[in-house]
Short mmCIF file of C-alpha atoms and ligand atoms in Angstrom, two decimals:
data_model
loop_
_atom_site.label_atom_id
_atom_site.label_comp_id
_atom_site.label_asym_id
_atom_site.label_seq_id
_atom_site.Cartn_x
_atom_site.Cartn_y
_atom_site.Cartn_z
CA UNK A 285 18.97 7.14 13.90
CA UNK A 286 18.40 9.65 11.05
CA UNK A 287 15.40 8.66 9.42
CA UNK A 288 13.87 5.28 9.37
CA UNK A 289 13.93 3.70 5.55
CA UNK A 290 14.01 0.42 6.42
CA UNK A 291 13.72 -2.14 9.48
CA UNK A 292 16.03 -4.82 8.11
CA UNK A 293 19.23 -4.66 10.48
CA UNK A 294 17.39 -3.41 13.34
CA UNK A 295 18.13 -6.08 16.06
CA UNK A 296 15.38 -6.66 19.02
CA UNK A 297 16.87 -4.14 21.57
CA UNK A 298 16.49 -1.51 18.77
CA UNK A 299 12.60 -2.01 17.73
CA UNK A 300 12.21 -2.40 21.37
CA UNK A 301 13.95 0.81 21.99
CA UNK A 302 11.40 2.43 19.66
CA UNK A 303 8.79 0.89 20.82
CA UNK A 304 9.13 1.84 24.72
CA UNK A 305 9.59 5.18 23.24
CA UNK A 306 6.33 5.42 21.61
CA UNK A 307 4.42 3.76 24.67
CA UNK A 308 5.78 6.88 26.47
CA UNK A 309 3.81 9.05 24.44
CA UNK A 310 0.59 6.77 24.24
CA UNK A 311 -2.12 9.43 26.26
CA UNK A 312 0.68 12.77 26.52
CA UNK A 313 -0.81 15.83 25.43
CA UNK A 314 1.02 18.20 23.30
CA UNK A 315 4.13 19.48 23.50
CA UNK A 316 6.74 22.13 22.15
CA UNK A 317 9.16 19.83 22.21
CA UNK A 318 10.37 20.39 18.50
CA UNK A 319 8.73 23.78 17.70
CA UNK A 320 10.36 25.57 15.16
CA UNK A 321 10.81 22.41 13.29
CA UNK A 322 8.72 21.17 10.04
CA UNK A 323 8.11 17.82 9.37
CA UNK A 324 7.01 17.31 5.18
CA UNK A 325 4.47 14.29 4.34
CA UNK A 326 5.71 13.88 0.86
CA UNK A 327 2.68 11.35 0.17
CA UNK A 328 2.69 10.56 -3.91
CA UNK A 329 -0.23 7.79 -3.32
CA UNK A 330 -3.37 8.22 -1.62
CA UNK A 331 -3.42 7.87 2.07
CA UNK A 332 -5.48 8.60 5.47
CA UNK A 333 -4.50 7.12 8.40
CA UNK A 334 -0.55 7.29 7.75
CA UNK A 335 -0.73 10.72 6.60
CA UNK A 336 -2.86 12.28 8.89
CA UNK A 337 -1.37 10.21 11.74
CA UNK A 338 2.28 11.35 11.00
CA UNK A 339 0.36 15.15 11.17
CA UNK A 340 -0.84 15.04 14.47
CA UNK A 341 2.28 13.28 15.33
CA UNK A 342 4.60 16.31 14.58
CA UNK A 343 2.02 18.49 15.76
CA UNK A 344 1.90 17.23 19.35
CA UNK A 345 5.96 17.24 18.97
CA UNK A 346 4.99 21.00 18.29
CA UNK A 347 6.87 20.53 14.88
CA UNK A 348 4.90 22.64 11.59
CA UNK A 349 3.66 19.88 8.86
CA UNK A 350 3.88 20.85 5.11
CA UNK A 351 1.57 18.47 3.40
CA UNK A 352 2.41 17.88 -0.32
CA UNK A 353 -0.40 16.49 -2.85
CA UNK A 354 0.68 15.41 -6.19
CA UNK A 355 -2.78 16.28 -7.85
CA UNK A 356 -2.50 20.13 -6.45
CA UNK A 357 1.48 19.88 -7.48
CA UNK A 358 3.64 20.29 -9.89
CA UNK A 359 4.29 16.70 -10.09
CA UNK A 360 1.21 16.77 -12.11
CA UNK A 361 3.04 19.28 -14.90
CA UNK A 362 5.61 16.72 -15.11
CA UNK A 363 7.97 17.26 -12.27
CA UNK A 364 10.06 14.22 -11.30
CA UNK A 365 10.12 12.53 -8.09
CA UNK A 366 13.61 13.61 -7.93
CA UNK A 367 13.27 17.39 -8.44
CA UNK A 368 10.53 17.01 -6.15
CA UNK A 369 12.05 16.12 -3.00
CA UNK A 370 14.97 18.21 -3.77
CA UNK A 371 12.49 21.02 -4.09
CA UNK A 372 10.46 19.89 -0.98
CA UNK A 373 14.29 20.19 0.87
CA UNK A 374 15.15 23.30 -0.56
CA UNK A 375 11.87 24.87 0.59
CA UNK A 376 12.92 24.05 4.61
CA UNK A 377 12.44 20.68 6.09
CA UNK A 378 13.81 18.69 8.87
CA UNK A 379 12.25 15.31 7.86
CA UNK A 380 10.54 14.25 4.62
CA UNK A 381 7.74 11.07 5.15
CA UNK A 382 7.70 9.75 1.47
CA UNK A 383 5.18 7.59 0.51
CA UNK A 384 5.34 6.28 -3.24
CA UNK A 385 4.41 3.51 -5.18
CA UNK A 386 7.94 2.76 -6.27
CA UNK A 387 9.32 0.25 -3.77
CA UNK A 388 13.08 2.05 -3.74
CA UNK A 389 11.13 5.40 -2.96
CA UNK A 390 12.26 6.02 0.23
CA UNK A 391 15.54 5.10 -0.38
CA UNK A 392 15.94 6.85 -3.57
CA UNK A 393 15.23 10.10 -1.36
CA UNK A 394 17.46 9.56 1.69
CA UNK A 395 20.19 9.63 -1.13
CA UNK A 396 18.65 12.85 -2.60
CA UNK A 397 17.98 14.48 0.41
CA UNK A 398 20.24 15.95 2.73
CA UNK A 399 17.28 15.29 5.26
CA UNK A 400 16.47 12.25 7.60
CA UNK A 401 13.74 10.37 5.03
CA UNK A 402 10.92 8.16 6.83
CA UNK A 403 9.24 5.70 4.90
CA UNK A 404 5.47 6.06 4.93
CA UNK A 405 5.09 3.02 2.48
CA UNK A 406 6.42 2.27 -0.63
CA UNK A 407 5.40 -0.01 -3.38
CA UNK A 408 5.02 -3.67 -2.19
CA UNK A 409 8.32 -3.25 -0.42
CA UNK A 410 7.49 -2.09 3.33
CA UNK A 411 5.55 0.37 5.42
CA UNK A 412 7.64 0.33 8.83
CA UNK A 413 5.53 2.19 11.24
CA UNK A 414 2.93 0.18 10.29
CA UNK A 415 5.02 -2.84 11.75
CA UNK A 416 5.89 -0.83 14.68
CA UNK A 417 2.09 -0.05 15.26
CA UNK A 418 0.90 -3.40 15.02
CA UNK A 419 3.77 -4.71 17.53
CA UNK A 420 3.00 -2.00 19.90
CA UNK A 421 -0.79 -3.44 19.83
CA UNK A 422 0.08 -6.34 20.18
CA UNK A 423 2.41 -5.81 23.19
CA UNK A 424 -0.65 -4.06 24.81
CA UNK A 425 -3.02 -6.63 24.11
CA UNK A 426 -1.09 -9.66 25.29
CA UNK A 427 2.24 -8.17 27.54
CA UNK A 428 4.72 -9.56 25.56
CA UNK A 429 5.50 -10.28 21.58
CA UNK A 430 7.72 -13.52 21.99
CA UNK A 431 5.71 -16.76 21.39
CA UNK A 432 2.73 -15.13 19.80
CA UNK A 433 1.37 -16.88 16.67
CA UNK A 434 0.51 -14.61 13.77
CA UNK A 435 -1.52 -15.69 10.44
CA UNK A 436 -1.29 -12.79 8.11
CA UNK A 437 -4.12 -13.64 5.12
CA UNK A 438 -4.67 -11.95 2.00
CA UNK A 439 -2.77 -10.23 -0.69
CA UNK A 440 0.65 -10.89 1.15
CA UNK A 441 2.53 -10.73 -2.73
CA UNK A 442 1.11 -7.32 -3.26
CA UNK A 443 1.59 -6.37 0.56
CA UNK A 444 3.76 -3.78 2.08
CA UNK A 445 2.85 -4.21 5.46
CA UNK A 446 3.08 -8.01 5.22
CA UNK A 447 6.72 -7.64 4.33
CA UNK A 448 7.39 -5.02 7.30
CA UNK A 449 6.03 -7.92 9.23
CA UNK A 450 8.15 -10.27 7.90
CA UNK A 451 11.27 -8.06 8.45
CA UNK A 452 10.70 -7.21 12.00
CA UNK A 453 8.02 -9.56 13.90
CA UNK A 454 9.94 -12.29 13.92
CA UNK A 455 12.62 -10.61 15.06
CA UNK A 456 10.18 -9.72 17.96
CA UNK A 457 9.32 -13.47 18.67
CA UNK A 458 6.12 -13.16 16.69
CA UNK A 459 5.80 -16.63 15.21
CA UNK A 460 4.08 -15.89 11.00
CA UNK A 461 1.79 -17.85 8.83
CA UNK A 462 1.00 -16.96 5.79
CA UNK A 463 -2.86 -17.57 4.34
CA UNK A 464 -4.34 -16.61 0.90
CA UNK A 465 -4.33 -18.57 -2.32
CA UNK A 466 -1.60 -19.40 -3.85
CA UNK A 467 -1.46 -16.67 -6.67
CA UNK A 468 -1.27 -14.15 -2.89
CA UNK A 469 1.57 -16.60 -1.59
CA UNK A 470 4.79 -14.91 -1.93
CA UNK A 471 6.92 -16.96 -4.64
CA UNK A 472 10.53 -17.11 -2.33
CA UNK A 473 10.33 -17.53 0.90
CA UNK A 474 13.21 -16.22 2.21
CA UNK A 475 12.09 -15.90 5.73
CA UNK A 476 11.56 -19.09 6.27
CA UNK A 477 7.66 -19.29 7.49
CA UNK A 478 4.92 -21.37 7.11
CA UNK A 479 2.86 -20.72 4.59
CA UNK A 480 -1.01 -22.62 4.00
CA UNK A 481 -3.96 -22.28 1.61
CA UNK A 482 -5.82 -23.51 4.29
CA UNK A 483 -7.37 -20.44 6.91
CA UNK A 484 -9.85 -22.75 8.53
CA UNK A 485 -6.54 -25.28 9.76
CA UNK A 486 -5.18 -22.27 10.82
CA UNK A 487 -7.21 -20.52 12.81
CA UNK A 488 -7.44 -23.05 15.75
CA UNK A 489 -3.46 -22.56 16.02
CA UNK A 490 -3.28 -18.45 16.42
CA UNK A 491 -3.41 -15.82 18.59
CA UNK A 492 -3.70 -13.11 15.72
CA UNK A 493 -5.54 -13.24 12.23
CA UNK A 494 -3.77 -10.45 10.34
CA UNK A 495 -6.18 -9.18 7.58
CA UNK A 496 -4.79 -7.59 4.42
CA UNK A 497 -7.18 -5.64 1.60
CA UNK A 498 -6.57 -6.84 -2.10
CA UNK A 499 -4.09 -4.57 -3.92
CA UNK A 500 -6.39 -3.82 -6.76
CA UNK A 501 -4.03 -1.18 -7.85
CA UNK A 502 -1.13 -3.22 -8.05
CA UNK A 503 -3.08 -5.84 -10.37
CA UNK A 504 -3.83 -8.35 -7.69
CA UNK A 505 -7.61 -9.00 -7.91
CA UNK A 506 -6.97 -10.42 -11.71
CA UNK A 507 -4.67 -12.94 -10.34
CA UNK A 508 -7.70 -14.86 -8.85
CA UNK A 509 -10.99 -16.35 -10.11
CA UNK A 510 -13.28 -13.91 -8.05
CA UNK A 511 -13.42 -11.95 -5.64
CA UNK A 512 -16.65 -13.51 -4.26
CA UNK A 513 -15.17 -17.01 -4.51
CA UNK A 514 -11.78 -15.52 -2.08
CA UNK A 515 -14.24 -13.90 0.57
CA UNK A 516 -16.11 -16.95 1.36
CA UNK A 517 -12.76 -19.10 1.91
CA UNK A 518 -10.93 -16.76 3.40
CA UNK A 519 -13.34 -13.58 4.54
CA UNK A 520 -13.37 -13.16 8.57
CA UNK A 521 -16.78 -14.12 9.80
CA UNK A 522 -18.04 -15.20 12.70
CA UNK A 523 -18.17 -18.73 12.48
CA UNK A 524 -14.25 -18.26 11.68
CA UNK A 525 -13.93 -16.11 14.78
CA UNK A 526 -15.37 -19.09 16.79
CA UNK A 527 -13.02 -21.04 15.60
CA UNK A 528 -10.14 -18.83 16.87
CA UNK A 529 -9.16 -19.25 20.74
CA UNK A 530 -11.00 -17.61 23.17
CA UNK A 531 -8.41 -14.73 23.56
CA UNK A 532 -7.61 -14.85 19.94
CA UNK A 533 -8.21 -11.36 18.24
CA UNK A 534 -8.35 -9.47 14.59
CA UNK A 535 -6.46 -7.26 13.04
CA UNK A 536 -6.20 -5.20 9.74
CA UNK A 537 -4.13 -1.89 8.89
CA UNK A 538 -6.91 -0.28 6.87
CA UNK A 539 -8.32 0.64 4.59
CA UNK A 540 -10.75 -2.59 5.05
CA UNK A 541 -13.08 -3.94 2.29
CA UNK A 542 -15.66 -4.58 4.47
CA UNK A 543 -17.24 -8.08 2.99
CA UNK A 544 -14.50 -9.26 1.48
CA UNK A 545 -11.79 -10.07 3.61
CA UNK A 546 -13.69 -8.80 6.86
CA UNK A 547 -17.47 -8.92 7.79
CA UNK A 548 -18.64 -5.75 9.62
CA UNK A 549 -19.82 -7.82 12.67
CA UNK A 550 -15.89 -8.42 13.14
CA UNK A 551 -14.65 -5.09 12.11
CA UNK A 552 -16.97 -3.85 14.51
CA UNK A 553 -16.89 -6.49 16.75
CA UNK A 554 -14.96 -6.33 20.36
CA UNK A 555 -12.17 -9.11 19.47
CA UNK A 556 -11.15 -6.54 16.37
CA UNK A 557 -8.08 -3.98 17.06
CA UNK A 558 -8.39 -2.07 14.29
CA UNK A 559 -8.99 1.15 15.89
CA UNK A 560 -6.26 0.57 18.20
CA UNK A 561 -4.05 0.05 15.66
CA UNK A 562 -5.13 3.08 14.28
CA UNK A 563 -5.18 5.03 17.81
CA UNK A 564 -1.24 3.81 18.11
CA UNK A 565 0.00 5.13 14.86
CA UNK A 566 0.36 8.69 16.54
CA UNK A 567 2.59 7.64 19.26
CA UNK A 568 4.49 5.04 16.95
CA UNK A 569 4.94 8.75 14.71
CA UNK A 570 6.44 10.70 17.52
CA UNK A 571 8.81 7.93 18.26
CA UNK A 572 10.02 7.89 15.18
CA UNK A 573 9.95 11.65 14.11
CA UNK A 574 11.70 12.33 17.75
CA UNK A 575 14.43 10.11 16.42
CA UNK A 576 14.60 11.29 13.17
CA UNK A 577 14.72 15.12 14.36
CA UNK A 578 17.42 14.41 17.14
CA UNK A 579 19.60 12.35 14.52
CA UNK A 580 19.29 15.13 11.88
CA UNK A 581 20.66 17.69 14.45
C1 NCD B 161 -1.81 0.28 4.00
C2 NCD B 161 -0.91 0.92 2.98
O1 NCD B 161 -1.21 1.93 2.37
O2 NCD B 161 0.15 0.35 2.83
N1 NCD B 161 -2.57 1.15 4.73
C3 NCD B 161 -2.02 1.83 5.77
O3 NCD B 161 -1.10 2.58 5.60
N2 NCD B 161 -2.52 1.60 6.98
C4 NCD B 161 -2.51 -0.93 3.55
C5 NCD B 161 -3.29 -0.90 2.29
O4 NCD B 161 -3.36 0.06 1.53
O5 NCD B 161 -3.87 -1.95 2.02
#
């Protein structure tokens, strides 16, 4: 694989493949595996966990990171995306990690680039090693993906990571609701899953409650009456949690809006993964730079 754009068309054995790969480097310290090469974050929206995640990845790969910020940049003189990541190649990479608010981003630069492009998130469209993260969780948590029950609530219209999910998970075996009112509801349903408006007939039913923030930056709190009003139907509390089965647990990709969609006694709490989820994004990373460096060789 040279680069990793997308995850539709990548069959079970193949996220599997990845996956395996990334549990191997859950707890390894660092290593010069890749020294010599550079791995760019090309991040054009703001970001901390996926950013500084893929950085430590390539680090403990032994790879150099050059970190571009389109405040300090010349993007903000006018520079186009495009000249951008030509420049950004031109300069001496081996991988570029775009993340944009345009949802053909990454894609737009794999065709630029002469470089393996990952996709660090783009627009509403997907955020792949989030997916991958979340799976490899999940795989910890329970031993196996196939036949778990997932209800992802929230902004799922305005949701990147809720479509990665819907790419790959079931793919997986993971078996998808999808919660929120209907203005959140995506309007096709290509995928085929359930959706409800319903969290409270859900929760009985699910092994995972998948939180997602609001998008407020792609527009999605005006589509409802309130936010107050969406956070008592469908905020994570604990009576909710006690609703859930006894080995049911939480999950959320950051960043959370504590008291909206999550109270802090369940962020905090010992049924939430969140940390975990943000622990497994640097082996997830060195999976998929590995890959990405040994295809672009
Ligand atoms: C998400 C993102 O930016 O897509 N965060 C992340 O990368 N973990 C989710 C979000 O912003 O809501």
């Amino acid at each position: 694989m040279s680069g990793l754009v997308t995850l539709h068309g990548l069959g079970r054995e193949r996220l599997t493949g990845i996956l395996d790969k990334a549990e191997g480097y859950v707890g390894r310290g660092p290593s010069t595996d890749f020294s010599g090469a550079t791995v760019t974050n090309a991040f054009f929206e703001p970001s901390t966990r996926t950013r500084l995640s893929f950085e430590r990845a390539a680090h403990r790969l032994g790879a150099h990171v050059m970190s571009f910020s389109p405040e300090l940049s010349s993007a903000s003189k006018g520079e186009s995306f495009k000249d951008t990541i030509l420049t950004l190649t031109a300069i001496g990479t081996d991988v570029l990690i775009v993340r944009h608010r345009l949802a053909d981003a990454a894609a737009l630069a794999a065709g630029w680039s002469a470089r393996p492009v990952i996709n660090g998130g783009v627009g509403s469209r997907e955020h792949p090693t989030q997916t991958l993260i979340d799976a490899l969780t999940l795989r910890q948590e329970f031993g196996r993906l196939d036949g778990l029950r997932m209800a992802i609530v929230g902004d799922i219209r305005g949701s990147r990571v809720a479509r990665g999910h819907l790419i790959a998970l079931p793919t997986m075996g993971v078996e998808l609701t999808l919660v929120g009112p209907t203005p959140f509801l995506p309007q096709e349903n290509p995928w085929g899953v359930r959706t409800s408006t319903d969290l409270d007939d859900e929760l009985g039913d699910v092994d995972v409650v998948y939180l997602l923030r609001i998008q407020a930056e792609r527009g999605s709190a005006a589509t409802i009456p309130s936010i107050a009003g969406y956070a008592r139907r469908y905020g994570m509390n604990a009576e909710r949690l006690s609703m859930m089965k006894p080995t049911g647990v939480v999950m959320h990709p950051g960043p959370m809006n504590r008291g909206v969609e999550i109270d802090d006694s369940i962020a905090d709490g010992e049924r939430s993964l969140v940390l975990r989820q943000v622990a497994n994004g640097v082996p997830v990373r060195m999976a998929v730079i590995t890959e990405a460096l040994e295809g672009g060789r």
